[in-house]
XYZ file of C-alpha atoms in Angstrom:
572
model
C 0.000 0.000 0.000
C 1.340 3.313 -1.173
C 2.117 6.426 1.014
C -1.428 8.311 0.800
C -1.185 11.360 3.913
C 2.004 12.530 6.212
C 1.068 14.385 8.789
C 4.963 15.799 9.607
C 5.381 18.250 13.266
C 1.884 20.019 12.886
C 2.044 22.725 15.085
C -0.826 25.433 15.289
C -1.686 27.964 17.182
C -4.873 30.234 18.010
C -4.552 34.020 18.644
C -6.659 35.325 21.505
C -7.075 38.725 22.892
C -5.719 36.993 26.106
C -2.898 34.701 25.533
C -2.329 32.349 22.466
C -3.173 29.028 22.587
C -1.396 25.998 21.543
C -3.683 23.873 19.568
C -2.267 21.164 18.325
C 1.201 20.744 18.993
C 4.314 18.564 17.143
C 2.061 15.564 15.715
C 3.033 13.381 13.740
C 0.397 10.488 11.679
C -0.003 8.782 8.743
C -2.345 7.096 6.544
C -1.614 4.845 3.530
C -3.643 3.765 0.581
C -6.964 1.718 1.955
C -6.121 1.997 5.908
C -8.100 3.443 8.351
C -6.452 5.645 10.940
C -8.998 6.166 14.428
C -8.448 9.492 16.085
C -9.780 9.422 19.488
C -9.526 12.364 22.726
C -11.459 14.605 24.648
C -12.858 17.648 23.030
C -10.559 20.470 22.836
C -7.782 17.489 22.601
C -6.961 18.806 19.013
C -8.524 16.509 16.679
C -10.278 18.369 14.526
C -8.691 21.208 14.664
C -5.412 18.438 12.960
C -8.506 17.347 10.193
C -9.158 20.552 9.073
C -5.561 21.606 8.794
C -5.712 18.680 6.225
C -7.954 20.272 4.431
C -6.439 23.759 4.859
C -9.284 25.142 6.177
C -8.386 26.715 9.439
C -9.406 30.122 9.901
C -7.206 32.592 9.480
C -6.682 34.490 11.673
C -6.920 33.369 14.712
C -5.774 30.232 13.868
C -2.147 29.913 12.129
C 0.018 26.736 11.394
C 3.498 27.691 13.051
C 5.067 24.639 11.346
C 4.948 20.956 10.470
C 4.116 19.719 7.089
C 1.271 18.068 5.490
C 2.101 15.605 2.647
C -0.796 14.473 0.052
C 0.646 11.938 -1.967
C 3.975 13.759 -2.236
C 2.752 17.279 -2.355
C 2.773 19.547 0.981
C -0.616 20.974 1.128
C 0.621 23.666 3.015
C 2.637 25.056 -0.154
C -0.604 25.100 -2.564
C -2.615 28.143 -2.763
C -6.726 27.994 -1.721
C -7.168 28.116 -5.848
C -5.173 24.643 -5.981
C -6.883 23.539 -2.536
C -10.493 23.920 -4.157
C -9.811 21.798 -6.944
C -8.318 18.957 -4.143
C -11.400 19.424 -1.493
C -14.603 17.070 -2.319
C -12.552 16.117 -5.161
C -9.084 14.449 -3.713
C -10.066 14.593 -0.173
C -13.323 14.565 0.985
C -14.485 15.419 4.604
C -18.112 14.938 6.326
C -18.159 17.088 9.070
C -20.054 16.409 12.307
C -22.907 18.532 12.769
C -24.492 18.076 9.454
C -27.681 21.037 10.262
C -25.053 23.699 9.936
C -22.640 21.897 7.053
C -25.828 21.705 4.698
C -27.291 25.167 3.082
C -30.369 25.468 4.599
C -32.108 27.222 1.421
C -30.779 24.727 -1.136
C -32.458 21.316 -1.745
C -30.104 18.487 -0.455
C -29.891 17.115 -3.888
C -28.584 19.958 -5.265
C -26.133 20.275 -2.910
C -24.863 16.844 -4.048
C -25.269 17.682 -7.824
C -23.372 20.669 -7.580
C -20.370 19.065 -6.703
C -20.262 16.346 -9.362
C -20.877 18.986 -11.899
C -17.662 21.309 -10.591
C -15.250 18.443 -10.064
C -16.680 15.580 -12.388
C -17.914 17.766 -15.259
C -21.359 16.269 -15.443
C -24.128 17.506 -16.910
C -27.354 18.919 -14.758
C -29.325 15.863 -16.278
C -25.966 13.339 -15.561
C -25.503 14.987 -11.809
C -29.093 14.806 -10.867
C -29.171 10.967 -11.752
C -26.258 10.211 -9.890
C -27.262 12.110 -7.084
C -30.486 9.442 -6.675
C -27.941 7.015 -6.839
C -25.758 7.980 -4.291
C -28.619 8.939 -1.707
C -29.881 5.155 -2.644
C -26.739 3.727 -1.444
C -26.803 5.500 1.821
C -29.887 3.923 2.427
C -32.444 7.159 2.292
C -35.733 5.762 1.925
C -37.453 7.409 -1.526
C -34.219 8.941 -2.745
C -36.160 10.498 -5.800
C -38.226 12.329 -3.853
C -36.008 13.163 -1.371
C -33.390 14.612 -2.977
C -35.868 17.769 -3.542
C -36.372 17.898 0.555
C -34.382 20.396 1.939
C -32.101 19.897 5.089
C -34.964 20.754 7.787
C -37.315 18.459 6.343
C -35.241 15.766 6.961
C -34.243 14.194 10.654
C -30.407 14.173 12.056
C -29.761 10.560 10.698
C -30.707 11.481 7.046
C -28.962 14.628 7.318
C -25.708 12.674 8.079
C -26.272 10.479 5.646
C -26.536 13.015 2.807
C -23.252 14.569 4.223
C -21.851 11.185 3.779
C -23.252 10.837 0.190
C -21.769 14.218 -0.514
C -18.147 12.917 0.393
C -18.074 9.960 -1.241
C -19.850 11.564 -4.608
C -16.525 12.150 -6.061
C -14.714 9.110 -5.092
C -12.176 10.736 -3.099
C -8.566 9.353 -2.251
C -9.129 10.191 1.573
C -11.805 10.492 3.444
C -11.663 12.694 6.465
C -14.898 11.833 9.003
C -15.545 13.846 11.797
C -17.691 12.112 14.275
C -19.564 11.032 11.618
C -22.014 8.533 13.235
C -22.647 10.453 16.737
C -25.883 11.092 15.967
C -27.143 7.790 14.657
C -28.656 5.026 16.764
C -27.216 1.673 16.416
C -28.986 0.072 13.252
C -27.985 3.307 11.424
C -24.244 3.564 12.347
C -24.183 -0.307 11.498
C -25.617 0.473 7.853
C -23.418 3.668 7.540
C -20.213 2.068 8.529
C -20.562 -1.454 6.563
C -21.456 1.188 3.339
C -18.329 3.442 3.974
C -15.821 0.444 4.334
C -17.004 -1.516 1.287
C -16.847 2.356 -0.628
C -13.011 2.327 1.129
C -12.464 -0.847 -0.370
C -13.698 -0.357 -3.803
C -12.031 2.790 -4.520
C -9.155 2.106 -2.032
C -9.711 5.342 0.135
C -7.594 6.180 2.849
C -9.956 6.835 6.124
C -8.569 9.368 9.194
C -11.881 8.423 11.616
C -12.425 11.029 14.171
C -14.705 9.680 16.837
C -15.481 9.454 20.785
C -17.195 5.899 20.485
C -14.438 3.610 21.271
C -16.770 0.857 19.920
C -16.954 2.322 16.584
C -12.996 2.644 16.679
C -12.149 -0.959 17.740
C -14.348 -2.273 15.125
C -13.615 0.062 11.899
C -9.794 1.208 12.603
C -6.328 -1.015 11.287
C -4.100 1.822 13.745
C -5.517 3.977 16.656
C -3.916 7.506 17.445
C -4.811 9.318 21.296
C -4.663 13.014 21.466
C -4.898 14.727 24.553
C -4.538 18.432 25.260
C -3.077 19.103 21.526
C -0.480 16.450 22.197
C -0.720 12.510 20.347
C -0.331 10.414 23.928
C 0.065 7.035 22.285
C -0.279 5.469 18.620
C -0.498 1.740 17.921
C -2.608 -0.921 16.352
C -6.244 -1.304 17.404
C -5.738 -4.293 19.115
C -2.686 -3.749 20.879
C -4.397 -0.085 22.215
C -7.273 -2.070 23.397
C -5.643 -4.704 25.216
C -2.573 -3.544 25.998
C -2.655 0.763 26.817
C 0.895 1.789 27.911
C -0.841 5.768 28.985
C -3.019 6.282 31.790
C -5.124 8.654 29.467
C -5.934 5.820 26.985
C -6.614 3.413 30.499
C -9.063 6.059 31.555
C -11.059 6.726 27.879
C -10.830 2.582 28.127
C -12.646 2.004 31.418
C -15.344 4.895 31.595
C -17.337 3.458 28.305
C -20.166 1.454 29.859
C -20.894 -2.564 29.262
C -23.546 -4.783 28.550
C -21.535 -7.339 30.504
C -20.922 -5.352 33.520
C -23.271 -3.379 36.352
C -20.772 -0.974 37.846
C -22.196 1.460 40.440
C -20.353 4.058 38.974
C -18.070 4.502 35.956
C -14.544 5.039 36.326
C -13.321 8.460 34.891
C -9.850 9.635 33.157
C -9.511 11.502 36.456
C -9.423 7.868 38.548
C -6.416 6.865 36.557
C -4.647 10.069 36.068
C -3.702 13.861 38.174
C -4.805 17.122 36.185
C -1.060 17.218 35.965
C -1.051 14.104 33.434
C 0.828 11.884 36.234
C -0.384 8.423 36.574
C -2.189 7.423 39.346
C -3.031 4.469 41.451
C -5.564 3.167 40.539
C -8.457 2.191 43.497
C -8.631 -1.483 43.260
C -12.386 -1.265 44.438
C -14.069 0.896 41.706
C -12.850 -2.329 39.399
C -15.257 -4.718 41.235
C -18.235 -5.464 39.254
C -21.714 -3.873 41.449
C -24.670 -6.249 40.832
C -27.690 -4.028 40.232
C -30.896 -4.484 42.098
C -33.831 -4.827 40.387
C -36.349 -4.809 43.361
C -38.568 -2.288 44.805
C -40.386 -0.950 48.260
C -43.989 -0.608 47.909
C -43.612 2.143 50.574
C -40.737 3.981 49.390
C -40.893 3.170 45.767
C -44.566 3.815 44.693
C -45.880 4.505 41.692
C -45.021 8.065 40.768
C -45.943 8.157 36.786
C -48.786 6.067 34.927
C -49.188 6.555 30.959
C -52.086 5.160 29.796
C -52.980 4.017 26.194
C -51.050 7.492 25.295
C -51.578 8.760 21.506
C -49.927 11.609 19.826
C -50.701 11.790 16.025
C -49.695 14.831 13.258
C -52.204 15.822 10.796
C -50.748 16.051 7.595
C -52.170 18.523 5.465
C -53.260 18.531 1.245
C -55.956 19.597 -0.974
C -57.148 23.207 -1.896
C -58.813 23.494 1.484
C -55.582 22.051 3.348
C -57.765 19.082 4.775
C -56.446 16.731 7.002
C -55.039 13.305 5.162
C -53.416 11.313 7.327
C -51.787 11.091 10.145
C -48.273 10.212 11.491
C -48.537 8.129 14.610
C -45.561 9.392 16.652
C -46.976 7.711 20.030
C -49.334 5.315 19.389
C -51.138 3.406 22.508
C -48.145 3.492 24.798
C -48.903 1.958 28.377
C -46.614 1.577 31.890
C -46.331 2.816 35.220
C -42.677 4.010 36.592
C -42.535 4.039 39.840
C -40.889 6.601 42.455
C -36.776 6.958 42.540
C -36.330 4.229 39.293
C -35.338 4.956 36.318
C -37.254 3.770 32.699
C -34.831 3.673 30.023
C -36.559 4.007 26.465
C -34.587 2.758 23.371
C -34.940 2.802 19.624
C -34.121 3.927 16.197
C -34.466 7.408 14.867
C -38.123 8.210 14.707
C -40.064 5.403 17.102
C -41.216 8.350 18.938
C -39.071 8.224 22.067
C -38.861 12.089 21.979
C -42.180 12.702 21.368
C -43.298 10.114 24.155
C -41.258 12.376 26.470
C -42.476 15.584 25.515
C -46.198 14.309 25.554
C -45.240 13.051 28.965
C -45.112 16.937 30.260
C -47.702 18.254 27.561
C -44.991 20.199 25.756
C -46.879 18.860 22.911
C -50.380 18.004 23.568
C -51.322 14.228 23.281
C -54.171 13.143 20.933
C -55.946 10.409 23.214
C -54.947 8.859 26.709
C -53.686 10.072 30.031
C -51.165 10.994 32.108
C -51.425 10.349 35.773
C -48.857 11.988 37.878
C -48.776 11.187 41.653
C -52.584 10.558 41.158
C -53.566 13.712 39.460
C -54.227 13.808 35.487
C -52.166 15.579 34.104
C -53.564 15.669 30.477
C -57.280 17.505 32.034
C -55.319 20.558 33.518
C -55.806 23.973 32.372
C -52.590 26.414 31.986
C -52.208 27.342 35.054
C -52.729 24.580 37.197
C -49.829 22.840 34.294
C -47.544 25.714 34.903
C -47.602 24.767 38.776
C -47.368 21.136 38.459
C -44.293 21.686 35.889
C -42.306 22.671 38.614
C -42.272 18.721 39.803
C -41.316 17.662 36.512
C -38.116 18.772 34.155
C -36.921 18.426 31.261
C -32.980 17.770 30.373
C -33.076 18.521 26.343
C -30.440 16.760 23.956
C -28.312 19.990 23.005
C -27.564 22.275 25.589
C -25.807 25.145 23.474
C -29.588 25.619 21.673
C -31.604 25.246 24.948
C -29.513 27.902 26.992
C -30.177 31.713 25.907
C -26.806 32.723 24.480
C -28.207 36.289 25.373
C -28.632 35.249 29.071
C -25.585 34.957 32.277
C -25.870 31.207 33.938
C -26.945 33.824 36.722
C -29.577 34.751 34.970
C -30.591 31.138 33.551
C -31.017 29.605 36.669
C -33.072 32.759 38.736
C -35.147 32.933 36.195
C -37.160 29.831 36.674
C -37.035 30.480 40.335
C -38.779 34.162 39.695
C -41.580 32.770 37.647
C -42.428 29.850 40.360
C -41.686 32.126 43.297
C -39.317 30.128 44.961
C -36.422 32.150 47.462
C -37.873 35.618 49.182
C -35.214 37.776 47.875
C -32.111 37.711 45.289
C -29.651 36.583 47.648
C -31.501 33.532 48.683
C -31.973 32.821 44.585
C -28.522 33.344 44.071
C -27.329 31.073 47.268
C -29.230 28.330 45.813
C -27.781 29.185 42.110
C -23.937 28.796 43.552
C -24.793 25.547 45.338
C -26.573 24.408 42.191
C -23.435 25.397 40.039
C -21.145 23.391 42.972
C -23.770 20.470 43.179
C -23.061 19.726 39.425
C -19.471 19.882 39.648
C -18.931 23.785 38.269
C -17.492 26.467 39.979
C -19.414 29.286 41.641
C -17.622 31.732 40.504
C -18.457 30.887 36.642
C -22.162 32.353 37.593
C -21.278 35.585 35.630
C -20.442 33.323 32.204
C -22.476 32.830 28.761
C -23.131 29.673 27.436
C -20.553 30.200 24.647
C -17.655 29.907 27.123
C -18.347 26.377 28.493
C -17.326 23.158 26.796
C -19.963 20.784 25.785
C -20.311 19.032 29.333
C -19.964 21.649 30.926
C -22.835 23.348 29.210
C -24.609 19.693 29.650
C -24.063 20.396 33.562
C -25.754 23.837 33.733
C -28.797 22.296 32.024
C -28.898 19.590 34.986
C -28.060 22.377 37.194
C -31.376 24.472 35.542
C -33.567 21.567 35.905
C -32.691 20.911 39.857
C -33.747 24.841 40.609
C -37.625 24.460 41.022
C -36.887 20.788 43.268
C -38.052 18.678 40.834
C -39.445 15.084 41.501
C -39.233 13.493 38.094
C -37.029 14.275 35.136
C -36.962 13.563 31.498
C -33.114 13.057 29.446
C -33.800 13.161 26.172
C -30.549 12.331 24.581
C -28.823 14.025 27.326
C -25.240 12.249 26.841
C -25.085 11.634 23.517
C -23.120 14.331 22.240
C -20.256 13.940 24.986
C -17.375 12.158 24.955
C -17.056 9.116 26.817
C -15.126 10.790 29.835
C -17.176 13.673 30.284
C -20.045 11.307 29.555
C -18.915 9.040 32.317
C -19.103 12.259 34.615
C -22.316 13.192 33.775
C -23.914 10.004 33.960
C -22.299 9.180 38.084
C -23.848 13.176 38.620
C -27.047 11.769 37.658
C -26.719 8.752 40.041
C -25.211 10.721 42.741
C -28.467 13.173 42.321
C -31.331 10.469 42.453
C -29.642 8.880 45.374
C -29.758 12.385 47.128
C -32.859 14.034 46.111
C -34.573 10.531 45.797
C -35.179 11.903 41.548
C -37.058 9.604 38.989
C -35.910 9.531 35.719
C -36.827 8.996 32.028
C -33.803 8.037 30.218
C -33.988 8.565 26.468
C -31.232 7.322 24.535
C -29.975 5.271 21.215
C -27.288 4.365 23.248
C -27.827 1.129 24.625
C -25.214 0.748 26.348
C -25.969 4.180 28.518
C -29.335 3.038 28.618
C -28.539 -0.390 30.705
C -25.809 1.357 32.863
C -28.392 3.855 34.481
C -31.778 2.141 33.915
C -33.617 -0.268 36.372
C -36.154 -0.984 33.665
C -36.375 -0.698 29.895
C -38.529 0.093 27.067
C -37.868 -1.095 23.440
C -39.176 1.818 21.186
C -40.795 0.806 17.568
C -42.933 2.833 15.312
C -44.598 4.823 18.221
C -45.542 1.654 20.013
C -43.708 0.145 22.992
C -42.730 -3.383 21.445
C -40.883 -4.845 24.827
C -40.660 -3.784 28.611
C -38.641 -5.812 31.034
C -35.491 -4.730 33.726
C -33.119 -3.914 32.246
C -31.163 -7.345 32.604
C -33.371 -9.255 31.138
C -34.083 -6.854 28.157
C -30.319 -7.101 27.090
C -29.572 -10.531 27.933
C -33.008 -12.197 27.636
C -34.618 -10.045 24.628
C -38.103 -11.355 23.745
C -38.701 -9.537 20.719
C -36.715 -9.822 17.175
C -36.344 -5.763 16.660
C -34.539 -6.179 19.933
C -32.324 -8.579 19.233
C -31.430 -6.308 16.068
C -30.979 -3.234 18.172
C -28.594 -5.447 20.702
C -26.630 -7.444 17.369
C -26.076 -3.826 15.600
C -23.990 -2.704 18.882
C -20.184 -2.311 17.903
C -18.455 -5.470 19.486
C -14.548 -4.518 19.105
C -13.663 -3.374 22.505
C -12.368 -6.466 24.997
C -15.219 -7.614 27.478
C -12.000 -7.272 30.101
C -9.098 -4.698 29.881
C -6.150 -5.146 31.523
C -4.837 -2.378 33.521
């Protein structure tokens, strides 16, 4: 296999007002013809800042590349002008970036979008471009391709989004592919489908792969070489196997050991903080935290009572058509869902994009209004109150949404975030009280106090994740709903976020829904779960006996499409 990328001393820098900061510093990679190189870290470690300096497109300023070369079959990139670079990007070297809402043109059909690119770098025709832009959304597996390639990007949900990014890279059969956390927001079945179609495109047109990714699953599966960044620095580089069974670094250890198992019941996850200082030092690691913790599947009548019934819940859309914009159909997004969760458990809900898990939870608190059925909190309906007697009772239930950058004001202080709910329900007698219970909020969730005076834009993504738990504790809620609440994290912060929420139920004595396509989240912190399938629940068990006892074939699918390439034991 020839020589395909050389990453040679990258060094780059970012220009603040305050200080400059050292981005990615003296790393060194490469990638030949066909292999697949997994990049794996924290955010902020450096790794995409190191992919887009592959494809030159670093902002300048702030960002600068002190030094360091970058060799594309030969050439160094960083000697080419940007009229040279166009004519390699989405041509030569593709990239499919990881949020794909803001990568996609939001007033340009997605089929265009595709089109457009075959026509610059492939010299098709309109007619030729169109045609093979069916094609290509075909082989990502987007259900009607010829009619959806004239959807544009809102129209469509987060999985087919990310699949027409991927269709976009791979539309001009690049020599390296560049994929930046490509299948983060896919549930299992998906990523399965996505990742089987990108390796057998890799291996028919021999692409090179750099795979940027959190989900050490994903990366022990998919990757022939694994390289560790951490705070702009690679920590260790070796073959997949070797990294997974044998880590020298107590970094690598750390990302290794806080991924929940199917296999194992730990009380808590272990962090990168358990086997390493702040300082990078290696630590010794407590013996105990390694012990397996049987989970208990049993209940109190007396202190575990039922808290939440749903009963033979509905929520349909009306779709609309005709000159008179009648009512046609409907989409089922709930559909005659049924259980009781009783008082300090937690109900984990799985399934694909789409089964309605989302919309179960929302209908749940009447942030969308259910069609038929009821919802009986602590004995009260729920679904017969008027606005104000909803507003009061909302105060007992939160809501912990999927993305906390778009469901914090970027306008608003964290100050001002978390008094705010306490003003409208009229809880503290004056602004000191508020803000007392805002600073032991901010230190209850692992943030500093001090950080009250902050905008959401200067937090990283768990920390951000943090003052969203943080907002939902303010009113003393009872029950709360995660919706997705983890999913964007990496696995360390994840692994943080996910013993807070233990930590808090055992304290507060909290109830939680748990909505996730990660399954492996999903039996960590559940006591019971429920399989998701076109808006119906299809199986409901504890957790145990859903993952090793499934009853029901979609379940078995869900369970079978779950990555299998990390070690059921490490050795530390």
């Amino acid at each position: 296999m020839s020589l395909l990328l050389d990453v040679k001393n990258l060094n780059i820098e970012f220009h603040t007002q305050e200080n400059i900061v050292k981005a990615v510093n003296n790393v060194s990679f490469s990638i030949k013809e066909g292999q697949t190189i997994g990049l794996v870290g924290e955010s902020g470690s450096g790794k995409s800042v190191t992919s887009l300096a592959c494809m030159r497109l670093i902002p300048t300023p702030p960002g600068k590349i002190t030094s360091g070369e970058i060799l594309f079959q030969g050439e160094d990139l960083l000697k080419k002008s940007q009229e040279e670079m166009r004519k390699i990007r989405g041509n030569d070297i593709s990239m499919i970036f990881q949020e794909p809402m803001t990568s996609l043109n939001p007033v340009f059909k997605v089929g265009e979008q595709i089109s457009e690119a075959l026509m610059l770098h492939k010299a098709m025709t309109k007619k030729q471009a169109w045609a093979r832009t069916i094609e290509l959304l075909d082989q990502v597996g987007i259900p009607n391709p010829s009619q959806k390639a004239h959807a544009y990007p809102h129209e469509m949900s987060g999985g087919q989004k990310q699949r027409v990014m991927i269709a976009m890279a791979i539309s001009c059969e690049p020599k390296l592919l560049i994929a930046d956390e490509p299948t983060t927001a896919l549930d299992v079945t998906i990523q399965k489908q996505v990742l089987e179609l990108m390796f057998k495109l890799q291996e028919e047109y021999k692409m090179g792969m750099l795979f940027i990714t959190h989900d050490l699953g994903v990366i022990a599966d998919i990757a022939d070489e694994v390289v560790v960044m951490y705070r702009s620095e690679i920590m260790e580089r070796n073959l997949t196997q070797e990294i997974f069974k044998k880590p020298t670094h107590p970094y690598t250890k750390g990302l290794l050991a806080c991924r929940p198992s199917l296999d194992k019941n730990p009380k808590r996850l272990l962090t990168v903080s358990d086997f390493m200082t702040e300082q990078g030092a290696e630590k010794e690691i407590n013996k105990e935290l390694l012990h397996p913790y049987e989970k208990s599947f049993s209940f109190d009548e007396e202190k575990n009572p039922v808290l939440l019934e749903v009963k033979d819940l509905k929520t349909y859309f009306p779709i609309k058509g005709g000159l008179f914009g009648q009512t046609i159909a409907d989409v089922k997004a709930v559909d005659g869902v049924s259980f009781q969760l009783r008082k300090g458990k937690t109900l984990g809900l799985v399934g694909e994009s789409g089964c309605g898990k989302t919309t179960l939870g929302r209908s749940i608190l009447r942030l969308v209004e259910p069609t038929q059925g009821s919802v009986i909190y602590d004995g009260i309906d729920i679904t017969s109150l008027d606005a104000p007697a909803m507003r009061e009772m909302r105060s007992r239930m939160q809501i912990i949404f999927q993305d906390p950058y778009s469901s914090l004001n970027p306008r608003m202080t964290i100050a001002e975030t978390l008094l705010e709910p306490m003003d409208i329900h009229g809880i503290g007698e004056n602004k000191k009280q508020k803000l007392d219970k805002a600073k032991w909020l901010m230190n209850k969730v692992g943030l500093n106090a001090n950080q009250l005076n902050r905008y959401p834009h200067e937090f990283s993504g768990g920390q951000r994740q943090r003052i969203s738990i943080a907002r939902a504790l303010t009113l003393n809620p009872e029950f709360i709903i995660c919706d997705e609440s983890v999913s964007a994290l990496d696995v360390s912060v994840q692994a943080q976020v996910l013993n807070l929420l233990l930590d808090l139920q055992e304290e507060f004595g909290l109830t939680y829904i748990f909505i996730s396509h990660d399954l492996s989240v999903v039996n960590f912190i559940s006591d019971e779960v429920g399989v998701m399938n076109a808006g119906k629940i299809v199986e409901m068990n504890n957790a145990d006996e859903v993952y090793h006892r499934p009853q029901q074939e979609y379940t078995r699918s869900l369970l079978e499409a779950i990555p299998k390439g990390i070690p059921n034991e490490i050795l530390f």
